[in-house]
Short mmCIF file of C-alpha atoms in Angstrom, two decimals:
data_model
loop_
_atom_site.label_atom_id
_atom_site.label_comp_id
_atom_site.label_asym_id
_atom_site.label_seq_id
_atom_site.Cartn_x
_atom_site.Cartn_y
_atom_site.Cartn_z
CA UNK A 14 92.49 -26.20 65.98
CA UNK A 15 91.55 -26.87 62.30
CA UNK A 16 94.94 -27.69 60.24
CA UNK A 17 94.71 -25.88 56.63
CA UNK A 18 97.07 -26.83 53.58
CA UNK A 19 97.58 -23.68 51.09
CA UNK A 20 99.64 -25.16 48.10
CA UNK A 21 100.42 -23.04 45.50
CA UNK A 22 102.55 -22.13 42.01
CA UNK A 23 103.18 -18.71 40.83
CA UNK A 24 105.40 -17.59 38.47
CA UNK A 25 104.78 -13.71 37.95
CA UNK A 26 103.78 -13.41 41.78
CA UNK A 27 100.45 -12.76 40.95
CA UNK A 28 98.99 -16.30 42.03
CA UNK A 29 101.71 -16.01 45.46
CA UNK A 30 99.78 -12.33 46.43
CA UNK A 31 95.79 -14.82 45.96
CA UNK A 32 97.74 -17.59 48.48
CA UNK A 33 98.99 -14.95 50.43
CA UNK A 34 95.88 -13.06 50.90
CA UNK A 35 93.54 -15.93 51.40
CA UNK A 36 96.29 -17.64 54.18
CA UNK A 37 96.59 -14.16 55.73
CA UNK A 38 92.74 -14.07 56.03
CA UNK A 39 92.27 -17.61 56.92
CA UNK A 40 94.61 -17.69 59.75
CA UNK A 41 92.75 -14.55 61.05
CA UNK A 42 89.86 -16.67 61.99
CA UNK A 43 91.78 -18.74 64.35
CA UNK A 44 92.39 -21.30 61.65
CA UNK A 45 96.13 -22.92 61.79
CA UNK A 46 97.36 -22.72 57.74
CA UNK A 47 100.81 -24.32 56.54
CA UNK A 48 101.27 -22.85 53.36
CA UNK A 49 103.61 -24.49 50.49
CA UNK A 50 104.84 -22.92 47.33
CA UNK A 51 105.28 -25.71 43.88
CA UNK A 52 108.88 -25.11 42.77
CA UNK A 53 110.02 -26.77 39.33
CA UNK A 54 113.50 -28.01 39.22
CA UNK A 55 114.22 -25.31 36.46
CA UNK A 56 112.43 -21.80 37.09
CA UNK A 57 110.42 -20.64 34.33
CA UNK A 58 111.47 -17.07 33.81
CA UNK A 59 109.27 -14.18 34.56
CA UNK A 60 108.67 -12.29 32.45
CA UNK A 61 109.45 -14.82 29.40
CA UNK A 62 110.89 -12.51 26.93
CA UNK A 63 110.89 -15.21 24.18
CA UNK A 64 107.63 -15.37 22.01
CA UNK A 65 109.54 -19.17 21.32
CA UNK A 66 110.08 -19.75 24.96
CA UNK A 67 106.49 -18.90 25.68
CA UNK A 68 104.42 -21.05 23.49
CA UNK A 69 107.01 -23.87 23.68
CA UNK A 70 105.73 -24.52 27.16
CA UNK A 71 101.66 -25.19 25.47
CA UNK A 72 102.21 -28.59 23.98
CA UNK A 73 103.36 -30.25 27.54
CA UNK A 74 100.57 -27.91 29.49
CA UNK A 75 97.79 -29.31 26.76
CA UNK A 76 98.94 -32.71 26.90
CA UNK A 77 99.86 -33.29 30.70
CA UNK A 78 103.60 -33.66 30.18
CA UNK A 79 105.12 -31.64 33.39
CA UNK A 80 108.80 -31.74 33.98
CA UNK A 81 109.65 -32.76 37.54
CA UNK A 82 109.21 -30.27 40.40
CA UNK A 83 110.86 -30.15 44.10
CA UNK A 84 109.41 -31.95 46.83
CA UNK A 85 107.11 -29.38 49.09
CA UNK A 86 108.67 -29.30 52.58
CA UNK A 87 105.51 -31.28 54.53
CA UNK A 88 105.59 -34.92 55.38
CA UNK A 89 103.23 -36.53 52.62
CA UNK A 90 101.61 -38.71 55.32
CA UNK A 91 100.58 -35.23 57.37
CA UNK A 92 96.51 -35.14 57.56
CA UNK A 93 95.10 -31.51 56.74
CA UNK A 94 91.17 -30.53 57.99
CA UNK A 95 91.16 -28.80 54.62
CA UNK A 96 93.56 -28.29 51.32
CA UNK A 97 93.61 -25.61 48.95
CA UNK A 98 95.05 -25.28 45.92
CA UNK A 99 95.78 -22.07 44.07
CA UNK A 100 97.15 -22.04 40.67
CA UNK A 101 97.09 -20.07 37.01
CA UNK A 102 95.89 -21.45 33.91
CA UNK A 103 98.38 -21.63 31.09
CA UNK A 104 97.17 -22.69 27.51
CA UNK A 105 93.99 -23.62 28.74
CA UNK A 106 95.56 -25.65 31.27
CA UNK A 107 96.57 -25.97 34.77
CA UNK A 108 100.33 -24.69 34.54
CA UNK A 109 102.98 -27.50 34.30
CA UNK A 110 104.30 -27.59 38.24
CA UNK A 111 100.63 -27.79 39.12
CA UNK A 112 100.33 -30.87 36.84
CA UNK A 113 103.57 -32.45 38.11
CA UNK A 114 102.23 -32.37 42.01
CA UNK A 115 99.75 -34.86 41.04
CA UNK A 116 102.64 -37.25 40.11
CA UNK A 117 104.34 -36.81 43.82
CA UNK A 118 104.13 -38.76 46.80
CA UNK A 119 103.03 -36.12 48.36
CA UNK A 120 99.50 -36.00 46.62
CA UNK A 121 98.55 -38.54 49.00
CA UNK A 122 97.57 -35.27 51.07
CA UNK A 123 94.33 -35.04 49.30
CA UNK A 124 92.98 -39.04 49.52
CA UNK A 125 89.74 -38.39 51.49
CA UNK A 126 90.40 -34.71 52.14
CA UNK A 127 88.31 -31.80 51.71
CA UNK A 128 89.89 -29.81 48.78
CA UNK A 129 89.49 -26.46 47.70
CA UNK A 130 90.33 -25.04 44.33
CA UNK A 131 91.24 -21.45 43.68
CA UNK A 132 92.01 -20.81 39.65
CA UNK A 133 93.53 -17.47 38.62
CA UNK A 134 93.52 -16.68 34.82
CA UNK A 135 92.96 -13.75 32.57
CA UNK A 136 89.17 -14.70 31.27
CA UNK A 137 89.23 -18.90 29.82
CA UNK A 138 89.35 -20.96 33.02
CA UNK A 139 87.03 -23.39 32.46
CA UNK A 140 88.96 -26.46 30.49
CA UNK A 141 91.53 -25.73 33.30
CA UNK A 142 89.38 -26.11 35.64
CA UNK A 143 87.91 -29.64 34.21
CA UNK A 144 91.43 -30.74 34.20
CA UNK A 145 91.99 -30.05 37.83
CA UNK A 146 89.12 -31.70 38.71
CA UNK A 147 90.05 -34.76 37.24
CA UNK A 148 93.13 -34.78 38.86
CA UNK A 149 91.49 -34.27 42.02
CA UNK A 150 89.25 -36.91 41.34
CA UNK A 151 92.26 -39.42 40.52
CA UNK A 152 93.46 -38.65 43.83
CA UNK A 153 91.03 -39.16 45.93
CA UNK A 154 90.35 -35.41 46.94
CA UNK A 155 87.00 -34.23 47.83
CA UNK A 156 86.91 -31.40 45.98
CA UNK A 157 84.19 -28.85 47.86
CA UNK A 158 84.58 -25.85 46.55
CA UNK A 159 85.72 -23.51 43.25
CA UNK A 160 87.37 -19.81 43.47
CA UNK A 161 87.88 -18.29 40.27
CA UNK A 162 89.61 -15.00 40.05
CA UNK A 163 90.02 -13.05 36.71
CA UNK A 164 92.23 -10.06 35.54
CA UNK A 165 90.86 -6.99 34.93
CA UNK A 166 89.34 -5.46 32.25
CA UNK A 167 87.25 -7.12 29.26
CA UNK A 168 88.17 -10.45 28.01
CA UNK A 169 88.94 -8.92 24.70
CA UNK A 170 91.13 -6.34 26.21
CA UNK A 171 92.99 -8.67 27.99
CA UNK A 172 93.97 -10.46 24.89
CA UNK A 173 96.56 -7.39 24.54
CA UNK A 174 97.35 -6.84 28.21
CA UNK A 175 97.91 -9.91 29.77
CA UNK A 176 100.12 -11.69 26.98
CA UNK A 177 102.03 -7.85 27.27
CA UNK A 178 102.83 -8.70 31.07
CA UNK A 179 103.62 -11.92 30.29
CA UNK A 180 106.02 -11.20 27.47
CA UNK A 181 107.74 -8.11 28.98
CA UNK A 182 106.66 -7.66 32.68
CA UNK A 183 104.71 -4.22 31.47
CA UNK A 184 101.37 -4.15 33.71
CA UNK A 185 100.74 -0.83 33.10
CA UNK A 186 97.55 0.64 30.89
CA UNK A 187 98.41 0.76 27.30
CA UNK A 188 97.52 3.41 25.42
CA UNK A 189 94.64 4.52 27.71
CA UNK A 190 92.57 2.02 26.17
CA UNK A 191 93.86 -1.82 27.21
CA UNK A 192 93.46 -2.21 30.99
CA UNK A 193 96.24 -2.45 33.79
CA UNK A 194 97.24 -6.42 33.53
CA UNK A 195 96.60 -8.38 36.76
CA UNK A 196 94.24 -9.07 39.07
CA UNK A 197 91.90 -5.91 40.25
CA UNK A 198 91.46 -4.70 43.61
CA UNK A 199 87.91 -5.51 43.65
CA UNK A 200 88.90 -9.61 43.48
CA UNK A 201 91.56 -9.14 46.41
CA UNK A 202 88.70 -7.85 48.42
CA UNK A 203 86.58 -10.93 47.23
CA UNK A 204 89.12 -13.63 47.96
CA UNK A 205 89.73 -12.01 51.18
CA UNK A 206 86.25 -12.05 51.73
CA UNK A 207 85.70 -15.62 50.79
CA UNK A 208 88.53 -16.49 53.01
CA UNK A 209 86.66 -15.65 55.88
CA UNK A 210 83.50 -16.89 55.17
CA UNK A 211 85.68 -20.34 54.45
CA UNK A 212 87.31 -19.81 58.08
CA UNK A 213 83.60 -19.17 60.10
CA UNK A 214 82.07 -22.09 58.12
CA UNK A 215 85.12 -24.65 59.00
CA UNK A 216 83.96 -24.03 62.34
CA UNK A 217 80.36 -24.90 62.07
CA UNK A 218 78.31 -28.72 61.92
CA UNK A 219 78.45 -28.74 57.66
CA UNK A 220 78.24 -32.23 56.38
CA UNK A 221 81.75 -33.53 55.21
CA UNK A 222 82.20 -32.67 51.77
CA UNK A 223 79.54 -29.79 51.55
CA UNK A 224 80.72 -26.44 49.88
CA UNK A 225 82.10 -24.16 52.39
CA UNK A 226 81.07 -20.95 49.94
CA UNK A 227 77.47 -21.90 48.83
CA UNK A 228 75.59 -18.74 47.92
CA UNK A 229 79.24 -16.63 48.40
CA UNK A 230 80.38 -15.04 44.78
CA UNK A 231 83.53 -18.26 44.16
CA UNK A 232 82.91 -18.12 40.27
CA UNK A 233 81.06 -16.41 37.64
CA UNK A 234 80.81 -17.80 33.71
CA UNK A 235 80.84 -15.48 30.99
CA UNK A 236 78.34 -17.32 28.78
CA UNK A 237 79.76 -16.26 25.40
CA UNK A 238 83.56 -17.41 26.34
CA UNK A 239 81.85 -20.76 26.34
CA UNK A 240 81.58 -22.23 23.32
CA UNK A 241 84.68 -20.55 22.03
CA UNK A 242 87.17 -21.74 24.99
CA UNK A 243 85.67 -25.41 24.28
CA UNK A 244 86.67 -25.17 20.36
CA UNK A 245 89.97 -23.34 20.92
CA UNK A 246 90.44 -26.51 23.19
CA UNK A 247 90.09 -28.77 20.55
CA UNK A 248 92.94 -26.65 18.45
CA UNK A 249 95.52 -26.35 20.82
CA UNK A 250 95.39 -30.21 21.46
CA UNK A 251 95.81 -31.02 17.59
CA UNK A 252 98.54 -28.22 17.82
CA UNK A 253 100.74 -30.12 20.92
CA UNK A 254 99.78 -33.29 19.12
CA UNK A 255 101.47 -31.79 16.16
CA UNK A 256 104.43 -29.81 17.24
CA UNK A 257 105.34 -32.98 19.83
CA UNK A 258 105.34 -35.03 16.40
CA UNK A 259 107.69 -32.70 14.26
CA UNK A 260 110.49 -32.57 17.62
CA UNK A 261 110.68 -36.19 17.48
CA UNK A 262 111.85 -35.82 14.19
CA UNK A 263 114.47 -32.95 14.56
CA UNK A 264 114.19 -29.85 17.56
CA UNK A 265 114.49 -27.58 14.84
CA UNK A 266 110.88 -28.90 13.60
CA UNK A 267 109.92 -28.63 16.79
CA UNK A 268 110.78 -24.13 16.49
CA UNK A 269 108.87 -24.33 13.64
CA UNK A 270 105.75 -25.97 15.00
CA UNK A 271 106.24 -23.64 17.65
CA UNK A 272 106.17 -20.15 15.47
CA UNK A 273 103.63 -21.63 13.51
CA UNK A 274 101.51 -22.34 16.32
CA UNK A 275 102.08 -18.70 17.59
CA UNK A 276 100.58 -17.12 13.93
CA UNK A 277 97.81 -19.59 14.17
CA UNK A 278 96.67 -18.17 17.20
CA UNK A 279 96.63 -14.69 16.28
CA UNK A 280 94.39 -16.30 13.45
CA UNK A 281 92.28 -17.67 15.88
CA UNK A 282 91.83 -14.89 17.91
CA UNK A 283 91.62 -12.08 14.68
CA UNK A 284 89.08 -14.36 12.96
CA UNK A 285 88.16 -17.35 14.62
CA UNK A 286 86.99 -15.46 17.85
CA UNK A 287 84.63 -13.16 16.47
CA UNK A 288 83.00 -16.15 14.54
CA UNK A 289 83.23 -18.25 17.42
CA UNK A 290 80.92 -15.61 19.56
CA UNK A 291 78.51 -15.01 16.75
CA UNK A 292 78.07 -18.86 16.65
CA UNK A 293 77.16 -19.03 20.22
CA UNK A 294 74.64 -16.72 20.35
CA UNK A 295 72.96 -18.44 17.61
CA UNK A 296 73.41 -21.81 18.51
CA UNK A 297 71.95 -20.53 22.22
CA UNK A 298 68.65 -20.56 20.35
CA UNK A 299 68.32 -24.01 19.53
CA UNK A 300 71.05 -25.55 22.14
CA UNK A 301 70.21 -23.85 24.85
CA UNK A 302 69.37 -26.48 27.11
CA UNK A 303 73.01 -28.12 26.30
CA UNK A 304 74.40 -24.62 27.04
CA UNK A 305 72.88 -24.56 30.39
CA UNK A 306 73.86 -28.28 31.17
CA UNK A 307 77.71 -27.60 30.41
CA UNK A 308 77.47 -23.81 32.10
CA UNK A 309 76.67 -26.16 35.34
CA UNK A 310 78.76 -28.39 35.65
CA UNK A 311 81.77 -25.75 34.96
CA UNK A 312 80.38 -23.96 37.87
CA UNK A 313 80.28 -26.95 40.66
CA UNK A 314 81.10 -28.00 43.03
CA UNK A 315 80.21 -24.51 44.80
CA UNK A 316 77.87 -23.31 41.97
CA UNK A 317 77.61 -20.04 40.04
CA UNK A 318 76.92 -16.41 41.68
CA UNK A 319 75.58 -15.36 38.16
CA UNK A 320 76.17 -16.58 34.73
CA UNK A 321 76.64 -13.41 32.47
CA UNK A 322 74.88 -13.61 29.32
CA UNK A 323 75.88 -14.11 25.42
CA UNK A 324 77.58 -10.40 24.53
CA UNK A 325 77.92 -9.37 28.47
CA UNK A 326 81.48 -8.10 29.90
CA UNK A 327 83.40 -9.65 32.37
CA UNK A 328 85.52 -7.25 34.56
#
């Protein structure tokens, strides 16, 4: 029977119901899943209630600088026919206990072993995704496959409900107008879909390292979250660089940085957004062919379902 490793970090429980849902559907298909939850020494708190708590955690996600997290409960020398990792996206980033599991021991799991990445994030995945699979890279995975699962709603809606959950635990519809934070029921049906399709396939003659979901719906790209992901990339890095600098002088600095960073990125999204999308759909018309480059290699290993457009939604 074909040995499955689900590892996984959640901190709202919304990344724990994706695990839970793809193990639950995995093991269905006679497939034999251990599955393994990332636990930081020290909890982050759910929801944060502490705009300074919450962005103090982006200069260590940005610059790779986890705190240490518990050793998972399976013998790091235990061989798995498949891993897969499930994990949100904070500040463009994988979140900090996902980071940290690369520094274990217990990596050594992935050295020559088909890997599996499932990212769940309100609409920018992508550099998170780039960082994962240089981590994967680093050790030793083969990385097969990429599941991507969004929240609901509009990416520009979600810019009001998911930072709402996050802040205060309210997942409710604001207004009537901002969507219901989370993850819809529509993507629980994928990933349990995708789950078995991954199951059937493990069972079949594919070549070692082959993607278990080719021509399955694992990702789609929103075209026009592109360009402006990539810049706001570039801005949060300067921004860790920066607030890291000011704590070394005095933590108090370091608040400051923090709150500063916080109005910057209202800024960013109130006027550098809207800029940011009209300057992809006109640099589309002459760098189109870059576009399309970078649009595929976000989408491997697996490849892309469908690529919505410049000025599409993304629900």
């Amino acid at each position: 029977m074909d040995r499955v490793l689900v590892l996984y970090y959640s901190q709202s429980g919304e990344v724990a119901d994706i695990a839970s849902l793809f193990t639950t559907e995995l093991s269905r298909t006679g497939v034999e899943v251990t599955i393994e939850r990332l636990d930081p020494e020290t909890a982050y708190p759910y929801p944060w209630r502490s705009i300074r708590r919450f962005f103090d955690a982006m200069p260590e996600s940005v610059l790779g600088l986890p705190p240490p997290i518990r050793l998972p409960g399976y013998d790091p020398t235990s061989r798995f026919r498949l891993v897969v990792l499930v994990y949100p996206v904070w500040f463009l980033s994988p979140a900090l206990p996902v980071q940290a599991f690369f520094r274990l021991p217990h990596a050594e799991v992935l050295r020559g072993t088909e890997t599996v990445t499932i990212t769940v994030s309100r609409a920018m995945w992508q550099r998170a995704s780039e960082r994962i699979k240089g981590l994967l890279a680093t050790a030793g995975a083969v990385h097969c496959d990429n599941v991507v699962v969004t929240h609901h709603g509009s990416p520009l809606l979600t810019l009001v409900s998911t930072p709402r959950a996050l802040l205060f635990g309210r997942k409710d519809s604001l207004l009537g107008v901002f969507p219901k934070a989370g993850v819809a029921d529509s993507e629980r049906a994928r990933i349990r879909r995708l789950a078995a399709v991954m199951g059937q396939r493990l069972q079949s003659d594919r070549p070692f390292g082959g993607s278990l979901l080719s021509g399955e719906p694992a990702l789609s790209i929103t075209r026009w979250l592109v360009v402006p992901e990539l810049l706001a990339s570039y801005c949060f890095y300067g921004s860790a660089v920066a607030i890291r600098a000011l704590g070394s002088i005095h933590p108090a600095l370091r608040v400051l940085g923090v709150y500063a960073f916080a109005v910057f990125l209202l800024m960013l999204i109130l006027i550098g957004l809207p800029l940011a999308i009209a300057g992809t759909a006109l640099a589309s018309l002459g760098m189109r062919r870059h576009l399309d480059a970078y649009v595929k290699k976000l989408s491997k290993p697996t490849g892309s379902s469908h690529q919505k457009a410049v000025g599409s939604d993304y629900s």
